[in-house]
Amino acid sequence: MSLHIQKFFSEVLALPFDEHAVVGNAYYASPQPDSALRLRIDFAPTIRHGEYDGVRLRVIHPDQGVIDTAILPFAEHGTFARRDAARNFTAGRDGYAVFRDWNDRRSAGEPPWKGAQGNGLRTAITQYAQIWFPYTPDRTSARQTASRSALPKPAVAPVAPRTR
């Protein structure tokens, strides 16, 4: 699977993070400049070896380790909806909304997630990243991000202490 992992993140998900790398079976991103936090994305395994039913997102701090984890199931984000409809697979049926790394398609050079649609996952990952990295740049507006950081921060009025 590691030979195809780069293709999954670049072609299926096409995530908007400029600073990223694929290492082994995981995608790492630094969505916010000058932040120590990193985003790691890998596949969420099922109870079967080599079978995956979603992606796992982790926010990692270099000193504190994993700060937050979220699982985004393929079924909830329509990743394999088209493929499963063509196969007449429905929820609850073996093979529904999963991909397996041990199928015989690998010998044909096809990735195990052939037919995956990444729009729903991409949207969910971007929303998740916006929570942890408020100014996540996208590929088309890198200049907007730079100009956004140059804007003056709004003044905060001091809050008077509460009295009873």
Short mmCIF file of C-alpha atoms in Angstrom, two decimals:
data_model
loop_
_atom_site.label_atom_id
_atom_site.label_comp_id
_atom_site.label_asym_id
_atom_site.label_seq_id
_atom_site.Cartn_x
_atom_site.Cartn_y
_atom_site.Cartn_z
CA MET A 1 0.00 0.00 0.00
CA SER A 2 2.83 2.43 0.74
CA LEU A 3 3.55 2.79 -2.97
CA HIS A 4 0.07 4.21 -3.51
CA ILE A 5 -0.32 6.25 -0.31
CA GLN A 6 1.06 9.44 -1.90
CA LYS A 7 -1.55 9.11 -4.68
CA PHE A 8 -4.40 8.79 -2.18
CA PHE A 9 -3.49 12.05 -0.46
CA SER A 10 -2.57 13.97 -3.60
CA GLU A 11 -5.26 12.71 -6.00
CA VAL A 12 -8.21 11.48 -3.93
CA LEU A 13 -8.08 13.94 -1.03
CA ALA A 14 -6.10 16.79 -2.64
CA LEU A 15 -5.71 18.52 0.71
CA PRO A 16 -5.05 22.27 0.71
CA PHE A 17 -1.97 22.26 2.96
CA ASP A 18 1.17 23.73 1.42
CA GLU A 19 3.57 22.36 4.04
CA HIS A 20 3.10 18.57 3.99
CA ALA A 21 4.88 15.27 3.50
CA VAL A 22 3.94 11.61 3.25
CA VAL A 23 6.10 9.43 5.48
CA GLY A 24 5.39 5.72 5.42
CA ASN A 25 1.61 5.29 5.57
CA ALA A 26 0.89 8.70 7.08
CA TYR A 27 0.36 12.23 5.80
CA TYR A 28 1.88 15.00 7.92
CA ALA A 29 1.02 18.67 7.55
CA SER A 30 1.95 21.92 9.18
CA PRO A 31 -1.21 23.88 8.36
CA GLN A 32 -0.30 26.99 10.34
CA PRO A 33 3.07 28.68 9.93
CA ASP A 34 5.09 29.11 13.13
CA SER A 35 2.97 26.59 15.05
CA ALA A 36 4.51 23.65 16.87
CA LEU A 37 1.36 21.61 16.20
CA ARG A 38 1.26 19.13 13.34
CA LEU A 39 -1.59 17.29 11.68
CA ARG A 40 -1.13 13.57 11.03
CA ILE A 41 -3.58 11.63 8.86
CA ASP A 42 -3.53 7.89 8.36
CA PHE A 43 -6.03 5.14 7.70
CA ALA A 44 -8.32 3.94 10.50
CA PRO A 45 -8.10 0.15 10.70
CA THR A 46 -11.03 -2.15 11.35
CA ILE A 47 -10.67 -5.31 13.44
CA ARG A 48 -9.34 -7.08 10.34
CA HIS A 49 -5.69 -6.75 9.44
CA GLY A 50 -5.29 -4.72 6.23
CA GLU A 51 -8.87 -3.39 6.18
CA TYR A 52 -9.65 0.30 6.66
CA ASP A 53 -12.97 2.08 7.15
CA GLY A 54 -11.92 5.70 7.44
CA VAL A 55 -9.11 8.12 8.15
CA ARG A 56 -7.70 9.00 11.56
CA LEU A 57 -6.66 12.59 12.20
CA ARG A 58 -4.31 13.48 15.02
CA VAL A 59 -3.05 16.83 16.23
CA ILE A 60 0.48 16.30 17.53
CA HIS A 61 2.64 18.54 19.69
CA PRO A 62 6.39 17.78 19.68
CA ASP A 63 6.63 17.79 23.51
CA GLN A 64 3.15 16.75 24.61
CA GLY A 65 2.46 14.12 21.96
CA VAL A 66 -1.06 13.50 20.64
CA ILE A 67 -3.41 16.28 21.72
CA ASP A 68 -6.55 15.26 19.83
CA THR A 69 -7.73 12.38 17.65
CA ALA A 70 -10.72 12.16 15.33
CA ILE A 71 -11.91 9.31 13.12
CA LEU A 72 -13.71 10.16 9.88
CA PRO A 73 -15.51 7.06 8.58
CA PHE A 74 -15.68 6.55 4.82
CA ALA A 75 -19.37 5.64 5.12
CA GLU A 76 -20.29 8.99 6.70
CA HIS A 77 -18.47 11.00 4.05
CA GLY A 78 -19.57 9.16 0.90
CA THR A 79 -16.03 8.09 0.02
CA PHE A 80 -17.11 4.79 -1.55
CA ALA A 81 -20.78 5.55 -2.21
CA ARG A 82 -20.47 5.34 -6.00
CA ARG A 83 -18.30 2.21 -5.94
CA ASP A 84 -20.59 0.44 -3.44
CA ALA A 85 -23.75 1.39 -5.34
CA ALA A 86 -22.26 -0.14 -8.50
CA ARG A 87 -21.51 -3.34 -6.57
CA ASN A 88 -24.96 -3.28 -4.96
CA PHE A 89 -23.33 -3.13 -1.50
CA THR A 90 -25.41 -1.68 1.32
CA ALA A 91 -24.63 -0.82 4.93
CA GLY A 92 -24.05 -3.94 6.97
CA ARG A 93 -22.73 -5.97 4.06
CA ASP A 94 -19.13 -7.20 4.16
CA GLY A 95 -16.96 -4.82 2.14
CA TYR A 96 -19.28 -1.81 2.40
CA ALA A 97 -17.44 1.54 2.74
CA VAL A 98 -14.04 -0.08 3.36
CA PHE A 99 -10.96 -0.89 1.39
CA ARG A 100 -8.67 -3.81 1.90
CA ASP A 101 -4.97 -3.84 1.34
CA TRP A 102 -4.89 -7.60 0.78
CA ASN A 103 -7.08 -7.94 -2.28
CA ASP A 104 -5.87 -9.26 -5.62
CA ARG A 105 -6.12 -5.84 -7.36
CA ARG A 106 -2.66 -4.97 -6.08
CA SER A 107 -1.16 -7.38 -8.58
CA ALA A 108 -2.83 -5.39 -11.36
CA GLY A 109 -1.18 -2.19 -10.07
CA GLU A 110 -4.44 -0.60 -8.93
CA PRO A 111 -4.63 1.02 -5.50
CA PRO A 112 -6.91 -0.75 -3.02
CA TRP A 113 -9.11 2.36 -2.73
CA LYS A 114 -9.91 2.51 -6.44
CA GLY A 115 -13.19 4.36 -6.95
CA ALA A 116 -12.86 6.54 -3.83
CA GLN A 117 -14.32 10.04 -3.93
CA GLY A 118 -12.54 12.49 -1.61
CA ASN A 119 -14.82 15.54 -1.58
CA GLY A 120 -16.64 14.71 1.67
CA LEU A 121 -13.46 13.73 3.52
CA ARG A 122 -11.59 16.79 2.23
CA THR A 123 -14.32 19.08 3.53
CA ALA A 124 -14.37 17.37 6.95
CA ILE A 125 -10.55 17.40 7.25
CA THR A 126 -10.43 21.07 6.33
CA GLN A 127 -13.12 21.89 8.91
CA TYR A 128 -11.22 19.93 11.56
CA ALA A 129 -7.99 21.72 10.67
CA GLN A 130 -9.73 25.11 10.94
CA ILE A 131 -10.45 24.38 14.61
CA TRP A 132 -6.83 23.59 15.47
CA PHE A 133 -5.14 25.81 12.88
CA PRO A 134 -7.42 28.84 12.43
CA TYR A 135 -5.63 30.28 9.41
CA THR A 136 -5.13 27.14 7.31
CA PRO A 137 -3.88 28.32 3.92
CA ASP A 138 -5.27 26.91 0.74
CA ARG A 139 -3.44 26.61 -2.54
CA THR A 140 -5.33 29.40 -4.26
CA SER A 141 -5.16 32.06 -1.57
CA ALA A 142 -1.68 31.87 -0.06
CA ARG A 143 -1.34 35.62 -0.57
CA GLN A 144 -4.62 36.25 1.29
CA THR A 145 -3.26 34.32 4.25
CA ALA A 146 -0.09 36.39 4.27
CA SER A 147 -2.10 39.61 4.13
CA ARG A 148 -4.49 38.32 6.81
CA SER A 149 -1.62 37.80 9.24
CA ALA A 150 -0.42 41.35 8.53
CA LEU A 151 -3.76 42.85 9.60
CA PRO A 152 -3.76 44.54 13.00
CA LYS A 153 -5.36 42.50 15.73
CA PRO A 154 -8.57 44.01 17.13
CA ALA A 155 -8.17 45.79 20.44
CA VAL A 156 -9.72 43.97 23.35
CA ALA A 157 -11.45 46.10 25.93
CA PRO A 158 -10.46 45.30 29.51
CA VAL A 159 -13.10 43.43 31.43
CA ALA A 160 -14.10 44.86 34.77
CA PRO A 161 -14.15 42.37 37.63
CA ARG A 162 -17.59 41.08 38.59
CA THR A 163 -19.07 42.26 41.83
CA ARG A 164 -21.81 40.56 43.69
#
